[in-house]
GROMACS .gro file of C-alpha atoms in nm:
model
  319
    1UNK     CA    1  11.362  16.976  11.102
    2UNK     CA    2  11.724  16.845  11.133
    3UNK     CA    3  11.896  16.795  10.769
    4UNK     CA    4  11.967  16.480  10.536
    5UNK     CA    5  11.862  16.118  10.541
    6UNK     CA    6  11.990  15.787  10.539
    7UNK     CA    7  11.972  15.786  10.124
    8UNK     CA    8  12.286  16.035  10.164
    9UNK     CA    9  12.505  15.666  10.220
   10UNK     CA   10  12.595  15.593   9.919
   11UNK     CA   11  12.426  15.236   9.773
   12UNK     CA   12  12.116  15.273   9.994
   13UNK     CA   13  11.783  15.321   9.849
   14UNK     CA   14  11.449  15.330  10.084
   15UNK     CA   15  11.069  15.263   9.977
   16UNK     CA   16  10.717  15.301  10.118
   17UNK     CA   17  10.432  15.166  10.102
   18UNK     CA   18  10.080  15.287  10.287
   19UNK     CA   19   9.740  15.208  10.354
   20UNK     CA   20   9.626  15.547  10.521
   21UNK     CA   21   9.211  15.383  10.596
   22UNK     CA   22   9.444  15.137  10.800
   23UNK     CA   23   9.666  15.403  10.897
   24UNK     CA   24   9.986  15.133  10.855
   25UNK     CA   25  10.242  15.053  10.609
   26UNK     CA   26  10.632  14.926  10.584
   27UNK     CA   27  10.934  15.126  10.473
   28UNK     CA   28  11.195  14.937  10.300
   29UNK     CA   29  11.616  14.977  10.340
   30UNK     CA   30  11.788  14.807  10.034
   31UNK     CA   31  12.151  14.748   9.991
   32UNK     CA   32  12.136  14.578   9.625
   33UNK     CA   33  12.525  14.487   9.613
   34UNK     CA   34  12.481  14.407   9.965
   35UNK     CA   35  12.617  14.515  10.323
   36UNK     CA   36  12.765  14.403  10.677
   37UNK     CA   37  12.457  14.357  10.883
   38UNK     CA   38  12.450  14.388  11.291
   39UNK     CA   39  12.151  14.417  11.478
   40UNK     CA   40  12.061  14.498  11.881
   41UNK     CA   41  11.762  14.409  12.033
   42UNK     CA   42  11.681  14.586  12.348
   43UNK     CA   43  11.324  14.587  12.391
   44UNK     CA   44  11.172  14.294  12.553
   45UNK     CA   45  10.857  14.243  12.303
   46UNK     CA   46  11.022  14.219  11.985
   47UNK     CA   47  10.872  14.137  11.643
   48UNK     CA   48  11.174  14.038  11.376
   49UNK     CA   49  11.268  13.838  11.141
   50UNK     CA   50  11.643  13.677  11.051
   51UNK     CA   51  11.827  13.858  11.355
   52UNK     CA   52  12.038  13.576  11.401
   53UNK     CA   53  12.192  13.594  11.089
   54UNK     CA   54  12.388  13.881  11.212
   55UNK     CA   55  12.555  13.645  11.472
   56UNK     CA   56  12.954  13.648  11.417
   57UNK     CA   57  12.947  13.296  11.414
   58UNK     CA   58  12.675  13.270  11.110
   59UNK     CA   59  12.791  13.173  10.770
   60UNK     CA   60  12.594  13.460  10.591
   61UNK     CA   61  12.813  13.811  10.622
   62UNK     CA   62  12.557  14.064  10.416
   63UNK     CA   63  12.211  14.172  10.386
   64UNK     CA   64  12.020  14.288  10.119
   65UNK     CA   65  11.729  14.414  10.259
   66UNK     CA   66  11.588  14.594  10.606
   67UNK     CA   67  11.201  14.552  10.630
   68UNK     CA   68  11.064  14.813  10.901
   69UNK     CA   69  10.665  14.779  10.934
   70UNK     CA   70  10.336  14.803  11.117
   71UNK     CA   71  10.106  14.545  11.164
   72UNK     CA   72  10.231  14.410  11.472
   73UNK     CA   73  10.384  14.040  11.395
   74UNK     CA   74  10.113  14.015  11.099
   75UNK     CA   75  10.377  14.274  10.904
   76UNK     CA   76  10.659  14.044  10.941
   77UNK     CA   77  10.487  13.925  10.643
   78UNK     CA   78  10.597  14.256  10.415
   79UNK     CA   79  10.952  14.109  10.379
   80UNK     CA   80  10.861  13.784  10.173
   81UNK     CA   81  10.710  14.043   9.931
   82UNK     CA   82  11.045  14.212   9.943
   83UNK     CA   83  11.265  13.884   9.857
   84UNK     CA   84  11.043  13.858   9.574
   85UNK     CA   85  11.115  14.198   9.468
   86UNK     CA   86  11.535  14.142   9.513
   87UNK     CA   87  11.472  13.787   9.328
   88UNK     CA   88  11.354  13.930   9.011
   89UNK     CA   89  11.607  14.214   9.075
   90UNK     CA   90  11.902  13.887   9.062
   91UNK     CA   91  12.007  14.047   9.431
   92UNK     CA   92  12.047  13.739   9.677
   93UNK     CA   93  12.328  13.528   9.862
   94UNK     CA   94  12.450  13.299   9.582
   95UNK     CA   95  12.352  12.941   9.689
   96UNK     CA   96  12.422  12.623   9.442
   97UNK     CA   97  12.104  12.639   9.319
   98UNK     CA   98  11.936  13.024   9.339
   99UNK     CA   99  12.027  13.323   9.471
  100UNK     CA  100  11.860  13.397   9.805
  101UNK     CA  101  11.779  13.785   9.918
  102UNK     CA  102  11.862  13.838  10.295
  103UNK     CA  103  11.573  14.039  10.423
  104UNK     CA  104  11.566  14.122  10.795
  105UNK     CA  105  11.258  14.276  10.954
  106UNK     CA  106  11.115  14.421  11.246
  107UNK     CA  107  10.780  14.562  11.332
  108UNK     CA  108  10.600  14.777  11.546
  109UNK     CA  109  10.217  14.746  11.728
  110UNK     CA  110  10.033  15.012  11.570
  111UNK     CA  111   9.715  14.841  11.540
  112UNK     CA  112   9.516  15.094  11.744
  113UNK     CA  113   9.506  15.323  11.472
  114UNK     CA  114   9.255  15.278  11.169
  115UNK     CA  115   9.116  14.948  11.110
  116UNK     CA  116   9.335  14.649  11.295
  117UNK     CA  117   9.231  14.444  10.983
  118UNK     CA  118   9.429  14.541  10.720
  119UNK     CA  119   9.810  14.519  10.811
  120UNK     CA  120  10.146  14.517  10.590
  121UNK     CA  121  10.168  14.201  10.353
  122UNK     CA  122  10.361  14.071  10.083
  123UNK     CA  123  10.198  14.301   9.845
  124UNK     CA  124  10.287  14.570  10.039
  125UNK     CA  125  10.633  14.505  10.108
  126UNK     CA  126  10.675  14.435   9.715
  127UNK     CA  127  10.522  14.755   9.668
  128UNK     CA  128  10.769  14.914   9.931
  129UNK     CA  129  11.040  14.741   9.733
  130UNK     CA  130  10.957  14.860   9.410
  131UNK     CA  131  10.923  15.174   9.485
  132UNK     CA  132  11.248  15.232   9.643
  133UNK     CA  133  11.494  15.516   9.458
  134UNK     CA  134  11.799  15.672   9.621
  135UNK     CA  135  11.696  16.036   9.653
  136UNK     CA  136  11.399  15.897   9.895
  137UNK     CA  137  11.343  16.187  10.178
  138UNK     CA  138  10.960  16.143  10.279
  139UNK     CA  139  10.940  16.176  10.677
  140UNK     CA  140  10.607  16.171  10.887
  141UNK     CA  141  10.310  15.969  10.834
  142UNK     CA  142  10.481  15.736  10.560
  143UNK     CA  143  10.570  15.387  10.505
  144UNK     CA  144  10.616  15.222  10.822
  145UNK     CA  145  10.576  15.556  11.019
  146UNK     CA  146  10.157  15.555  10.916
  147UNK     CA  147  10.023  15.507  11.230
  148UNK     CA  148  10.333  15.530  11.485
  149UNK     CA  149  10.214  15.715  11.764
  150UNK     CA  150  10.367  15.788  12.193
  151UNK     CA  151  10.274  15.901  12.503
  152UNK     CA  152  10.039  15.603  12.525
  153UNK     CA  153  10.082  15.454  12.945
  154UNK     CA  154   9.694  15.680  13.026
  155UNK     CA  155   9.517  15.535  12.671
  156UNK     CA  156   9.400  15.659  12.343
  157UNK     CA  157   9.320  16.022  12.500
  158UNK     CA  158   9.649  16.111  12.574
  159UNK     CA  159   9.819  16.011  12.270
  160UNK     CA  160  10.057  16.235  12.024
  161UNK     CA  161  10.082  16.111  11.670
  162UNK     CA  162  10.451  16.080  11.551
  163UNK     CA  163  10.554  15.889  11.253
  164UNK     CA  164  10.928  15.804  11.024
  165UNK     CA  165  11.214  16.033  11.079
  166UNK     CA  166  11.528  16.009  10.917
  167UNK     CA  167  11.886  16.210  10.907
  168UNK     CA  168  12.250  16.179  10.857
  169UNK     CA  169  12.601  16.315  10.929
  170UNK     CA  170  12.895  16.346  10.683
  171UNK     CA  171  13.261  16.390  10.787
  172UNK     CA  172  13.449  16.409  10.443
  173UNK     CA  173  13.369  16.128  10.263
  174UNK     CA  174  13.233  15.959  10.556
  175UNK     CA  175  12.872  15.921  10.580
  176UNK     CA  176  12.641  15.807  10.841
  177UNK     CA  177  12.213  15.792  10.785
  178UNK     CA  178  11.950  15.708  11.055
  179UNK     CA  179  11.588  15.638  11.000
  180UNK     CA  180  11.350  15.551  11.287
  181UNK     CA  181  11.020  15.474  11.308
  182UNK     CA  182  10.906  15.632  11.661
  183UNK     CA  183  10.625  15.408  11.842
  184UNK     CA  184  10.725  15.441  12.218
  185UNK     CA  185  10.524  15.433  12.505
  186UNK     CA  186  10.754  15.729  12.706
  187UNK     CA  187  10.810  16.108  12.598
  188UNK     CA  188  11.038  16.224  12.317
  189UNK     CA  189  11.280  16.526  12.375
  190UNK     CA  190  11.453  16.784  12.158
  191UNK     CA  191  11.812  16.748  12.329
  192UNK     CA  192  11.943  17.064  12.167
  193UNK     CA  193  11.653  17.298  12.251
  194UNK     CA  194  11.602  17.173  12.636
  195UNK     CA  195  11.235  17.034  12.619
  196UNK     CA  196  11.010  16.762  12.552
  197UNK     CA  197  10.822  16.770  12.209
  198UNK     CA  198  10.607  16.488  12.245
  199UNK     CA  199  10.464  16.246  12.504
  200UNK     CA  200  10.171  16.172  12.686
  201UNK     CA  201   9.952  16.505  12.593
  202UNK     CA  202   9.700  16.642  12.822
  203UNK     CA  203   9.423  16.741  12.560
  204UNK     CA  204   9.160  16.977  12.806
  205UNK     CA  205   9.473  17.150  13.010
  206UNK     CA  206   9.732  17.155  12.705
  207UNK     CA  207  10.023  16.998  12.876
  208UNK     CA  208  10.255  16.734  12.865
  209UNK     CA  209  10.234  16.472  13.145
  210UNK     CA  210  10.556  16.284  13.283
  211UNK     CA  211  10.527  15.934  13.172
  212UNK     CA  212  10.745  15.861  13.456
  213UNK     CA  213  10.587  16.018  13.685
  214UNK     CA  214  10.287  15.861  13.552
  215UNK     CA  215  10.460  15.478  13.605
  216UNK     CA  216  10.492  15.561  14.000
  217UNK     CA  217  10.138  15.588  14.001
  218UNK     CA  218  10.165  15.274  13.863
  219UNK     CA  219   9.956  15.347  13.567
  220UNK     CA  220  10.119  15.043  13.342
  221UNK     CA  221   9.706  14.898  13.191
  222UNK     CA  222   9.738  15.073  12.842
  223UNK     CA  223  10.123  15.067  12.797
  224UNK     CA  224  10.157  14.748  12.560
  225UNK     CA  225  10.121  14.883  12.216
  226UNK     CA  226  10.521  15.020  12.155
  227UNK     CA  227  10.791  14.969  12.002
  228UNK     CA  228  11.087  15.187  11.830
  229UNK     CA  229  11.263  15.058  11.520
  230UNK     CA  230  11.511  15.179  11.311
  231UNK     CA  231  11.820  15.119  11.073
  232UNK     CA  232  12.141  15.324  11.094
  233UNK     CA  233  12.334  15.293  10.768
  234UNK     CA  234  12.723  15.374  10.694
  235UNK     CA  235  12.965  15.385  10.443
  236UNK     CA  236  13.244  15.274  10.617
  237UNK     CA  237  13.398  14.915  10.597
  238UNK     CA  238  13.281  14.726  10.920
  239UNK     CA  239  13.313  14.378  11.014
  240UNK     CA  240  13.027  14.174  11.156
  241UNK     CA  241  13.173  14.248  11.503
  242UNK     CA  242  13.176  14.629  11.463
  243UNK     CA  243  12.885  14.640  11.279
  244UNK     CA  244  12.703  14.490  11.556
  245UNK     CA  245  12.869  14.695  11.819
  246UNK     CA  246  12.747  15.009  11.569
  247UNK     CA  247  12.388  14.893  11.607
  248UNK     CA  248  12.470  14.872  11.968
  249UNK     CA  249  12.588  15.166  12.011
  250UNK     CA  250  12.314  15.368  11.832
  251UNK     CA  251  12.103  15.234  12.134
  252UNK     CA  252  12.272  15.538  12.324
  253UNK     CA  253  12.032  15.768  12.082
  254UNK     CA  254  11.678  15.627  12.193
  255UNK     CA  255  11.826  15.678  12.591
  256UNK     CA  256  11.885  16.049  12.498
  257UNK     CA  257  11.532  16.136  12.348
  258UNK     CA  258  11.299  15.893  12.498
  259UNK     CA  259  11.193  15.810  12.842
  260UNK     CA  260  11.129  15.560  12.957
  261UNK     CA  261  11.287  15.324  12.687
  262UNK     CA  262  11.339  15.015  12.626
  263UNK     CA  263  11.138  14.865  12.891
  264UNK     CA  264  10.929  14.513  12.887
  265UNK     CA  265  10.656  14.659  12.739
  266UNK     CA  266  10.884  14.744  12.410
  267UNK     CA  267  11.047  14.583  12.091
  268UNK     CA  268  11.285  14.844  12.067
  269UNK     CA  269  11.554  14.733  11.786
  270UNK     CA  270  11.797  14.920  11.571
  271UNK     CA  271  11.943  14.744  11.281
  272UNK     CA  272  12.319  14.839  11.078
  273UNK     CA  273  12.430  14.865  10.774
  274UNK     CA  274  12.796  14.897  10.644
  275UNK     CA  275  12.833  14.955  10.318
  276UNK     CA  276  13.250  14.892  10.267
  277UNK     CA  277  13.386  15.177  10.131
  278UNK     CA  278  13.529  15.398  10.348
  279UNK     CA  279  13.806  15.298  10.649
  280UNK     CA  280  13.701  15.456  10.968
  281UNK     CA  281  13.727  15.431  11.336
  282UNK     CA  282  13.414  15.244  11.495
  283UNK     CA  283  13.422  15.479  11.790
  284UNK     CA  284  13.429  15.807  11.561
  285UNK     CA  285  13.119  15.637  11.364
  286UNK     CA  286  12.950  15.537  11.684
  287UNK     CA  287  12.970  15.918  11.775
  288UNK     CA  288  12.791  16.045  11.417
  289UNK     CA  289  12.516  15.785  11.445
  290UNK     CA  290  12.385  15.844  11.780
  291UNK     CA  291  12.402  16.254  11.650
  292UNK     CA  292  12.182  16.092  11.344
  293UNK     CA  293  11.968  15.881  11.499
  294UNK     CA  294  11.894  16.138  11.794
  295UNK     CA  295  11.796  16.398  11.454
  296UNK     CA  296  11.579  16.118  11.277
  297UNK     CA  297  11.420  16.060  11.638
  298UNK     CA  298  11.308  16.437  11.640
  299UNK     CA  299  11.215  16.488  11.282
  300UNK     CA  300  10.992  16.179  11.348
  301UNK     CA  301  10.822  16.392  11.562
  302UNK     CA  302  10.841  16.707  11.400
  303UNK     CA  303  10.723  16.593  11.029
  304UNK     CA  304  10.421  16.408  11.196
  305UNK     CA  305  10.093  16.502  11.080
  306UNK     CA  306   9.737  16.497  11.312
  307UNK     CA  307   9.524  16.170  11.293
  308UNK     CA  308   9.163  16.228  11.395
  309UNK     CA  309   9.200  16.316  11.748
  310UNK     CA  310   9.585  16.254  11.781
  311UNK     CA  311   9.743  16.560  11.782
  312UNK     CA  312  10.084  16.608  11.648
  313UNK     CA  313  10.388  16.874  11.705
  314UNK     CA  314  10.265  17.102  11.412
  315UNK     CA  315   9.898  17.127  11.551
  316UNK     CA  316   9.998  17.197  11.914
  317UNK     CA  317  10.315  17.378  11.877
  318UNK     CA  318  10.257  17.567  11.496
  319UNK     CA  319   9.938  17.800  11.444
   0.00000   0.00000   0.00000
């Protein structure tokens, strides 16, 4: 497991919330004085909510809230559960008449997993919200990262259970956290040992399978249900512009550990977070958060527990 998580930036505090006979939940990013947002949307099957406020020509310059969930576009419906929270909590863009919390959100399909009935609310993203504290560091099957699973292009018998990762990288006072929630449909490698860790699984012949090699076959019937989210928070003091360039930037990360990515099949989005405390060159923090986000991408996989018949790192790789 790679060290630290995106708690270590200073102001951020992350929740969960779970239903494990669902196998789903939503994790929760708060920023309670507020930060820079940016956002970049890469997949082309995204489920999210207030992206465009992170435009540079929109009025509204912070967020208070990052909603990550299951549930498929059903858990876009965590994050009114979350204003509620922030509006009791007096967090919110000041308006003439009430304060309103900026809650962003995006979602992953992980509705093949326990029962596709029950699916991230408001409840549950309240729940999230209230149980949100700055020392957070759960990875694995929690929150949002319940029933995230890859390797899924040949079907449910070829599937690896992953789940939430998170990490971070400090350079003096500057501080950079990532937290994913891994749902993709291609393999997952470990760029600093040389080797995949996770993928499409070959159960009887305990292999991996090349889910490009897989795609030339054209083998594309069972490759709909993915998606990779994730928020990469800083400390530094960011614009919109550079924020959003951040967010862009992070992209770099998923291209490193997964393959394929980012393909039409895939909602993969990445959220930022500047906090507006520390001065900083962009480039520098671009640097630290694709080294994060590449961690919190493997500790996703490695802090994944077994579901059923879904095997996981730590039952093939770990007697």
């Amino acid at each position: 497991m790679y060290q630290g998580y995106i708690t270590d930036v200073p102001g951020i505090e992350v929740g969960h919330a779970q239903n494990y006979e669902a196998m789903t939940g939503c994790s929760v990013i708060l920023t309670k004085k507020g930060a820079v947002g940016g956002v970049d949307v890469r997949g082309s099957a995204p489920g999210t909510r207030e992206t465009d406020l992170f435009g540079q020509k929109k009025t509204v310059n912070q967020v208070h809230a990052i909603v990550l969930a299951g549930g498929s576009a059903f858990g876009l419906d965590a994050a009114g559960g979350v204003m509620k929270y922030l509006e009791e909590e007096g967090v919110g863009y000041q308006t003439p008449v009430i304060k309103v919390p900026i809650v962003s959100s995006a979602v992953i399909f992980d509705l093949g997993l326990g029962s596709s009935r029950i699916r991230p609310d408001y409840h549950m993203g309240y729940l999230a919200a209230k149980n949100a504290k700055v020392n957070e560091s759960l990875q694995g099957n929690i929150g949002a990262g319940t029933g995230a699973s890859v390797g899924k292009i040949l079907g449910p018998n070829y599937i690896m259970k992953t789940g939430l990762g998170s990490a971070s990288v400090k350079l003096g006072s500057l501080v950079v956290g990532a937290l994913v929630v891994l749902n993709a449909m291609g393999d997952v490698f470990d760029r600093n040992q040389g080797e995949q860790i996770a993928g499409v699984y070959d159960r009887q012949k305990k292999h991996f399978l090349k889910t490009s090699d897989l795609l030339r076959q054209f083998h594309m019937e069972n490759a709909i249900t993915n998606t990779t989210i994730a928020c990469i928070a800083t400390n530094a003091r960011f614009d919109k512009e550079q924020t959003n360039k951040l967010a862009e930037m992070t992209h770099n990360a998923f291209a490193r550990t997964i393959a394929p990515v980012h393909t039409s099949s895939d909602g993969d989005t990445i959220f930022a977070l500047a906090t507006q405390e520390v001065m900083a060159d962009l480039n520098l923090v671009g640097v630290m958060a694709i080294e994060a986000m590449e961690k919190a991408i493997m500790n996703a996989v490695y802090a994944a527990d077994a579901y059923q018949n879904f095997p996981a790192y730590q039952n093939i790789f770990k007697p």
